[in-house]
Short mmCIF file of C-alpha atoms in Angstrom, two decimals:
data_model
loop_
_atom_site.label_atom_id
_atom_site.label_comp_id
_atom_site.label_asym_id
_atom_site.label_seq_id
_atom_site.Cartn_x
_atom_site.Cartn_y
_atom_site.Cartn_z
CA MET A 17 -22.93 -12.02 -30.48
CA ASN A 18 -22.46 -13.24 -34.06
CA ALA A 19 -19.27 -14.85 -35.33
CA ASN A 20 -18.03 -11.72 -37.10
CA ALA A 21 -18.53 -9.52 -34.07
CA ASP A 22 -16.80 -12.14 -31.92
CA ARG A 23 -13.80 -12.26 -34.25
CA LEU A 24 -13.66 -8.48 -34.33
CA GLU A 25 -13.58 -8.28 -30.52
CA HIS A 26 -10.81 -10.88 -30.40
CA LEU A 27 -8.87 -8.71 -32.82
CA PHE A 28 -9.52 -5.53 -30.78
CA SER A 29 -8.50 -7.31 -27.62
CA ARG A 30 -5.27 -8.71 -29.10
CA VAL A 31 -4.25 -5.30 -30.47
CA LEU A 32 -4.95 -3.51 -27.18
CA ASP A 33 -3.06 -6.18 -25.21
CA GLY A 34 -0.05 -5.96 -27.52
CA ALA A 35 -0.49 -9.58 -28.55
CA ALA A 36 -1.42 -8.97 -32.22
CA SER A 37 0.90 -9.98 -35.04
CA ARG A 38 1.92 -7.62 -37.82
CA ASP A 39 -0.72 -9.16 -40.12
CA GLU A 40 -3.44 -8.68 -37.49
CA ARG A 41 -2.51 -5.03 -37.00
CA ASP A 42 -2.60 -4.49 -40.76
CA LEU A 43 -6.00 -6.17 -40.90
CA LEU A 44 -7.33 -3.88 -38.20
CA ASP A 45 -5.98 -0.81 -40.02
CA THR A 46 -7.91 -1.90 -43.10
CA LEU A 47 -11.08 -2.55 -41.10
CA LEU A 48 -10.86 0.82 -39.36
CA ARG A 49 -11.56 2.56 -42.68
CA ASP A 50 -15.16 1.59 -42.00
CA GLU A 51 -16.67 4.30 -39.76
CA ALA A 52 -18.82 1.83 -37.80
CA VAL A 53 -15.84 -0.40 -37.03
CA ARG A 54 -13.72 2.62 -36.11
CA ALA A 55 -16.39 3.93 -33.69
CA ARG A 56 -16.69 0.49 -32.14
CA PHE A 57 -12.94 0.13 -31.71
CA GLU A 58 -12.63 3.59 -30.17
CA ALA A 59 -15.39 2.80 -27.68
CA TYR A 60 -13.75 -0.55 -26.90
CA ALA A 61 -10.35 1.06 -26.35
CA ALA A 62 -11.78 3.92 -24.27
CA LEU A 63 -13.59 1.54 -21.92
CA ASP A 64 -10.47 -0.59 -21.56
CA GLU A 65 -8.33 2.44 -20.77
CA ALA A 66 -10.90 3.72 -18.26
CA VAL A 67 -11.02 0.35 -16.49
CA GLY A 68 -7.22 0.17 -16.35
CA SER A 69 -6.82 3.64 -14.87
CA ALA A 70 -9.66 3.05 -12.37
CA LEU A 71 -8.00 -0.15 -11.16
CA ARG A 72 -4.58 1.46 -10.86
CA ALA A 73 -6.01 4.47 -9.02
CA ASP A 74 -7.95 2.23 -6.64
CA LEU A 75 -4.90 0.16 -5.71
CA ASP A 76 -2.60 3.23 -5.49
CA ARG A 77 -5.09 5.11 -3.33
CA ALA A 78 -4.86 2.47 -0.61
CA ALA A 79 -1.07 2.54 -0.63
CA ALA A 80 -0.67 6.35 -0.76
CA PRO A 81 -1.44 7.29 2.88
CA VAL A 82 0.98 4.65 4.16
CA VAL A 83 3.78 6.04 2.00
CA SER A 84 3.07 9.65 2.98
CA ARG A 85 2.97 8.78 6.68
CA ARG A 86 6.33 7.04 6.47
CA LEU A 87 7.76 9.92 4.49
CA GLY A 88 6.37 12.36 7.04
CA TRP A 89 8.10 10.50 9.84
CA ARG A 90 11.38 10.56 7.93
CA ILE A 91 11.03 14.27 7.34
CA ARG A 92 10.22 14.99 11.00
CA ARG A 93 12.96 12.73 12.27
CA ALA A 94 15.93 14.84 11.13
CA PRO A 95 14.80 18.12 12.79
CA ALA A 96 13.85 16.19 15.95
CA VAL A 97 17.36 14.77 16.22
CA GLY A 98 18.82 18.23 15.57
CA VAL A 99 16.67 19.89 18.25
CA ALA A 100 17.47 17.12 20.72
CA ALA A 101 21.21 17.49 20.06
CA CYS A 102 21.00 21.30 20.59
CA ILE A 103 19.20 20.85 23.92
CA ALA A 104 21.76 18.30 25.03
CA THR A 105 24.61 20.66 24.09
CA LEU A 106 23.02 23.50 26.10
CA ILE A 107 22.60 21.24 29.11
CA TRP A 108 26.21 20.13 28.79
CA LEU A 109 27.55 23.68 28.51
CA TYR A 110 25.22 25.30 31.06
CA PRO A 111 24.31 22.75 33.73
CA PRO A 112 21.31 23.70 35.93
CA PRO A 113 22.17 25.63 39.16
CA PRO A 114 22.12 23.72 42.44
CA ALA A 115 18.72 23.51 44.07
CA THR A 116 17.88 26.39 46.44
CA PRO A 117 15.81 25.98 49.61
CA ASP A 118 12.10 26.92 49.36
CA HIS A 119 12.37 30.08 51.52
CA GLU A 120 15.12 31.53 49.31
CA ARG A 121 13.15 31.00 46.08
CA PRO A 122 11.65 34.17 44.49
CA GLN A 123 7.84 34.43 44.41
CA GLN A 124 6.42 33.32 41.09
CA ALA A 125 3.74 35.35 39.34
CA GLY A 126 0.40 33.63 38.90
CA SER A 127 -3.35 34.11 39.18
CA TRP A 128 -6.49 32.13 39.92
CA PHE A 129 -7.11 31.76 36.22
CA ALA A 130 -3.58 31.02 35.07
CA PRO A 131 -1.73 29.23 37.81
CA VAL A 132 1.95 28.72 37.29
CA GLU A 133 2.57 25.18 36.23
CA PRO A 134 5.77 23.33 36.89
CA PRO A 135 8.02 23.08 33.83
CA HIS A 136 7.03 20.10 31.73
CA ASP A 137 10.49 19.01 30.65
CA ALA A 138 12.28 19.17 33.99
CA VAL A 139 15.92 18.13 33.99
CA GLU A 140 16.76 16.00 36.93
CA MET A 141 20.30 15.45 38.15
CA LEU A 142 20.77 11.92 39.31
CA PRO A 143 22.79 10.96 42.39
CA ALA A 144 26.57 10.96 41.95
CA THR A 145 26.69 7.20 42.39
CA PHE A 146 25.45 6.90 38.83
CA GLU A 147 28.28 7.52 36.45
CA ARG A 148 25.86 7.68 33.51
CA PRO A 149 23.34 8.87 32.53
CA GLN A 150 24.00 12.23 34.15
CA ALA A 151 20.92 13.97 32.84
CA ARG A 152 17.64 12.88 31.46
CA PHE A 153 14.32 14.32 30.41
CA ARG A 154 11.25 13.64 32.42
CA GLY A 155 7.64 13.98 31.46
CA THR A 156 8.62 14.62 27.89
CA GLU A 157 6.79 13.80 24.71
CA ARG A 158 10.07 13.15 22.93
CA HIS A 159 11.01 9.75 21.77
CA TRP A 160 14.69 10.49 22.25
CA ILE A 161 16.86 10.41 25.37
CA ILE A 162 20.18 12.23 25.13
CA VAL A 163 22.93 10.93 27.36
CA PRO A 164 26.27 12.75 27.61
CA GLY A 165 29.20 10.53 26.78
CA ASP A 166 32.61 10.23 28.46
CA GLU A 167 34.17 13.13 26.56
CA PRO A 168 32.85 16.72 26.44
CA GLY A 169 30.87 17.20 23.26
CA GLN A 170 30.13 13.50 23.01
CA PHE A 171 26.51 12.37 23.30
CA MET A 172 24.55 9.22 22.95
CA ILE A 173 21.05 9.43 21.56
CA VAL A 174 18.72 6.67 22.70
CA GLU A 175 15.61 6.14 20.64
CA VAL A 176 12.66 5.13 22.80
CA ASP A 177 9.82 3.25 21.23
CA ARG A 178 7.47 4.19 24.00
CA VAL A 179 3.92 3.15 24.57
CA ARG A 180 2.37 6.09 26.38
CA THR A 181 -0.17 5.39 29.06
CA GLU A 182 -2.44 7.77 30.90
CA VAL A 183 -4.00 7.54 34.32
CA THR A 184 -7.54 8.80 34.55
CA GLY A 185 -9.10 9.48 37.90
CA LEU A 186 -12.53 8.02 38.49
CA HIS A 187 -14.95 9.99 40.61
CA GLU A 188 -18.26 8.87 41.96
CA ASP A 189 -20.20 12.08 41.37
CA TYR A 190 -23.61 10.51 41.43
CA MET B 8 18.37 -17.53 -11.93
CA ILE B 9 15.04 -17.75 -10.12
CA GLY B 10 15.81 -21.38 -9.27
CA ARG B 11 19.05 -20.39 -7.56
CA LEU B 12 17.29 -17.62 -5.66
CA VAL B 13 14.61 -20.00 -4.41
CA ALA B 14 17.20 -22.64 -3.49
CA LEU B 15 19.17 -20.07 -1.47
CA ALA B 16 16.00 -18.86 0.26
CA GLN B 17 15.07 -22.46 1.06
CA ARG B 18 18.47 -22.87 2.73
CA GLY B 19 17.72 -19.83 4.88
CA ASP B 20 19.69 -17.17 3.01
CA ARG B 21 18.23 -13.91 4.30
CA ARG B 22 19.37 -11.84 1.30
CA ALA B 23 17.82 -14.26 -1.17
CA ALA B 24 14.59 -14.20 0.80
CA ASP B 25 14.55 -10.39 0.81
CA ARG B 26 15.14 -10.30 -2.92
CA LEU B 27 12.40 -12.82 -3.51
CA VAL B 28 9.94 -10.60 -1.67
CA ARG B 29 11.10 -7.43 -3.40
CA GLU B 30 10.84 -8.98 -6.86
CA HIS B 31 7.44 -10.59 -6.38
CA ASP B 32 5.60 -8.46 -3.84
CA GLY B 33 4.23 -6.05 -6.46
CA TRP B 34 2.40 -8.61 -8.55
CA VAL B 35 1.38 -10.62 -5.47
CA ARG B 36 -0.43 -7.49 -4.27
CA SER B 37 -2.10 -7.09 -7.65
CA ALA B 38 -3.19 -10.73 -7.51
CA ILE B 39 -4.62 -10.25 -4.01
CA TYR B 40 -6.49 -7.17 -5.19
CA ALA B 41 -7.79 -9.09 -8.21
CA VAL B 42 -9.23 -11.75 -5.92
CA ILE B 43 -10.46 -9.70 -2.98
CA GLY B 44 -11.28 -6.35 -4.63
CA ARG B 45 -10.51 -4.47 -1.41
CA PRO B 46 -7.44 -2.22 -1.60
CA ASP B 47 -7.68 -1.54 2.14
CA LEU B 48 -7.03 -5.22 2.89
CA VAL B 49 -4.19 -5.78 0.43
CA ASP B 50 -1.41 -4.91 2.92
CA ASP B 51 -2.73 -7.30 5.57
CA VAL B 52 -3.27 -10.14 3.14
CA ALA B 53 0.17 -9.63 1.57
CA GLN B 54 1.77 -10.03 5.01
CA GLN B 55 -0.13 -13.24 5.60
CA VAL B 56 0.84 -14.49 2.15
CA TRP B 57 4.56 -13.98 2.81
CA LEU B 58 4.25 -15.66 6.20
CA ARG B 59 2.68 -18.69 4.56
CA VAL B 60 5.34 -18.62 1.86
CA TRP B 61 8.15 -18.85 4.43
CA GLU B 62 6.34 -21.60 6.27
CA ARG B 63 5.92 -23.66 3.10
CA LEU B 64 8.91 -22.70 0.98
CA ASP B 65 10.48 -26.12 1.56
CA THR B 66 7.50 -27.76 -0.12
CA LEU B 67 8.17 -25.99 -3.43
CA GLN B 68 9.73 -28.80 -5.46
CA SER B 69 10.24 -26.97 -8.76
CA PRO B 70 11.54 -23.39 -8.37
CA ALA B 71 10.54 -22.65 -11.96
CA ARG B 72 6.93 -22.98 -10.79
CA LEU B 73 7.40 -20.24 -8.20
CA ARG B 74 4.91 -17.82 -9.76
CA PRO B 75 1.92 -20.20 -9.99
CA TRP B 76 2.81 -21.52 -6.53
CA LEU B 77 2.84 -17.98 -5.10
CA TYR B 78 -0.38 -17.16 -6.91
CA THR B 79 -2.12 -20.18 -5.41
CA ILE B 80 -1.06 -19.14 -1.90
CA ALA B 81 -2.04 -15.50 -2.55
CA ARG B 82 -5.41 -16.54 -3.97
CA HIS B 83 -6.28 -18.89 -1.10
CA THR B 84 -5.16 -16.38 1.53
CA ALA B 85 -7.16 -13.62 -0.13
CA LEU B 86 -10.22 -15.86 -0.33
CA ASP B 87 -9.88 -16.74 3.38
CA VAL B 88 -9.69 -13.07 4.33
CA GLY B 89 -12.43 -12.21 1.85
CA ALA B 90 -14.71 -14.77 3.46
CA SER B 91 -14.18 -13.21 6.89
CA HIS B 92 -14.44 -9.57 5.76
CA GLY B 93 -16.85 -9.96 2.89
CA ARG B 94 -15.71 -9.28 -0.64
CA ARG B 95 -16.52 -5.80 -1.75
CA SER B 96 -19.98 -5.81 -3.22
CA GLY B 97 -20.92 -2.20 -2.70
CA ARG B 98 -18.06 0.23 -3.13
CA THR B 99 -16.71 1.67 0.08
CA THR B 100 -13.69 3.85 0.77
CA SER B 101 -12.28 5.62 3.79
CA LEU B 102 -12.77 9.35 4.27
CA GLU B 103 -9.00 9.76 4.49
CA ASN B 104 -8.61 8.39 0.98
CA VAL B 105 -11.43 10.46 -0.44
CA SER B 106 -10.01 13.70 0.93
CA ALA B 107 -6.57 12.85 -0.46
CA VAL B 108 -8.06 12.43 -3.91
CA ASP B 109 -10.25 15.52 -3.60
CA GLU B 110 -7.35 17.75 -2.63
CA ARG B 111 -5.67 17.10 -5.93
CA SER B 112 -8.74 18.05 -7.95
CA GLU B 113 -10.18 20.74 -5.73
CA ARG B 114 -10.30 23.34 -8.49
CA HIS B 115 -13.10 21.55 -10.30
CA PRO B 116 -15.11 19.78 -7.61
CA ALA B 117 -18.04 18.96 -9.90
CA GLN B 118 -15.73 17.37 -12.45
CA ALA B 119 -13.86 15.52 -9.73
CA ALA B 120 -17.11 14.19 -8.25
CA SER B 121 -18.30 13.05 -11.64
CA ARG B 122 -14.98 11.35 -12.37
CA ARG B 123 -15.03 9.65 -8.98
CA GLU B 124 -18.56 8.45 -9.53
CA GLN B 125 -17.61 7.12 -12.95
CA ARG B 126 -14.65 5.30 -11.47
CA GLU B 127 -16.77 3.78 -8.73
CA VAL B 128 -19.23 2.48 -11.31
CA LEU B 129 -16.41 0.95 -13.35
CA LEU B 130 -14.86 -0.69 -10.30
CA ALA B 131 -18.21 -2.04 -9.15
CA ALA B 132 -18.70 -3.58 -12.60
CA VAL B 133 -15.23 -5.17 -12.47
CA GLN B 134 -16.01 -6.58 -9.02
CA ALA B 135 -19.26 -8.02 -10.36
CA LEU B 136 -17.41 -10.09 -12.98
CA PRO B 137 -16.97 -13.81 -12.27
CA ALA B 138 -13.49 -14.60 -10.87
CA ASP B 139 -12.42 -16.43 -14.05
CA TYR B 140 -12.83 -13.23 -16.05
CA ARG B 141 -11.97 -10.69 -13.39
CA GLU B 142 -8.59 -12.07 -12.33
CA PRO B 143 -6.89 -12.12 -15.76
CA LEU B 144 -8.39 -8.73 -16.58
CA VAL B 145 -7.05 -7.11 -13.39
CA LEU B 146 -3.63 -8.73 -13.80
CA ARG B 147 -3.50 -7.60 -17.41
CA HIS B 148 -4.19 -4.00 -16.42
CA LEU B 149 -2.15 -3.78 -13.23
CA GLN B 150 0.90 -5.77 -14.27
CA ASP B 151 0.83 -5.28 -18.04
CA TRP B 152 1.64 -8.98 -18.39
CA SER B 153 1.53 -10.90 -21.66
CA TYR B 154 -1.03 -13.65 -22.19
CA ALA B 155 1.74 -16.21 -21.59
CA GLU B 156 2.69 -14.70 -18.23
CA ILE B 157 -0.93 -14.59 -17.08
CA ALA B 158 -1.44 -18.15 -18.32
CA GLN B 159 1.58 -19.38 -16.35
CA VAL B 160 0.34 -17.83 -13.11
CA LEU B 161 -3.27 -18.95 -13.53
CA ASN B 162 -2.14 -22.39 -14.67
CA VAL B 163 -4.24 -22.32 -17.84
CA SER B 164 -3.44 -22.18 -21.56
CA VAL B 165 -2.65 -18.95 -23.44
CA GLU B 166 -5.83 -19.44 -25.53
CA THR B 167 -7.91 -19.66 -22.36
CA VAL B 168 -6.46 -16.38 -21.09
CA GLU B 169 -7.24 -14.69 -24.40
CA THR B 170 -10.81 -16.00 -24.45
CA ARG B 171 -11.39 -14.99 -20.83
CA LEU B 172 -10.12 -11.47 -21.49
CA VAL B 173 -12.39 -11.03 -24.51
CA ARG B 174 -15.41 -12.44 -22.68
CA GLY B 175 -14.60 -10.46 -19.57
CA ARG B 176 -14.52 -7.23 -21.54
CA ALA B 177 -17.78 -8.09 -23.29
CA LEU B 178 -19.44 -8.93 -19.98
CA LEU B 179 -18.12 -5.74 -18.44
CA ARG B 180 -19.67 -3.73 -21.25
CA GLU B 181 -23.01 -5.48 -20.74
CA LEU B 182 -22.90 -4.82 -16.99
CA LEU B 183 -22.17 -1.15 -17.57
CA GLN B 184 -24.94 -0.86 -20.15
CA ASP B 185 -27.36 -2.42 -17.67
CA ARG B 186 -26.32 0.06 -14.99
CA VAL B 187 -26.63 3.01 -17.33
CA SER B 188 -30.04 1.92 -18.57
CA SER B 189 -31.29 1.23 -15.03
#
């Protein structure tokens, strides 16, 4: 690179970086009247802009999924709390009937292909010795436990940060 | 102002420490990215950087030198992680990220693919620059810092920053020309 070209690139660089003085900007304006210099400056500026936007996009792209996941959790959280509160209210207002003996229970419909499965979210009443909690959810996917408070209409919501584990049976089929 | 904030953080003031992180985390991440060139590792390295910062905050004698001090920690941490993971030589990205970008430009897939390819070539050329040229160039673009601000962080003179930016851009152009011609 010759000295003139080197000086010209310094000038381009200073103008693009916002470091040029008024005199330097005026000098560049004068030089840009030359078509060759103008084409060179435009190419220089275009490459610089392309590099800048590529770098910003690359760094933003890594951060984006994290932000959206967090946002998604915040969005899902409010309806989850609402649904949980509704279920708790229903349980409070309409407690489950006392357990009936097996022989008095009506026959449940089912077939070989679609056997009746026990309800997944079974509500279990705890012995009377426990003052609280009076009701809880079992076998649930929810991360919330709703516990009725001392007063009717009062509930406590317990957030459970649960690590789910699964038991897998091992069979020696061979 | 910054001196008071650092002094409070050194005395264990939680609010001051939080503010310190909030005010400096953005550029620290840019600095990490400038060194390591792997956006997928920036979060992990940033966490390690702030851990090291809290461990060593008492050793910072002059709070006015916070930025260069932070940069040194960020740079060394990024280099350590880079050594274990391998700095990005060939461009890689996760499928999750690619689909997120593609969704936005689904209407013109050919254009989007071409743009993505162009961007990958540009980023590969930036990553191929020597660190002395790459780091000021990335900081200039991501943080929009003045020469003086970059010089303070890199602990070099303003003239050196200017020269490195000009040479970095020239070298980048040469690298891209080589790629195009090959």
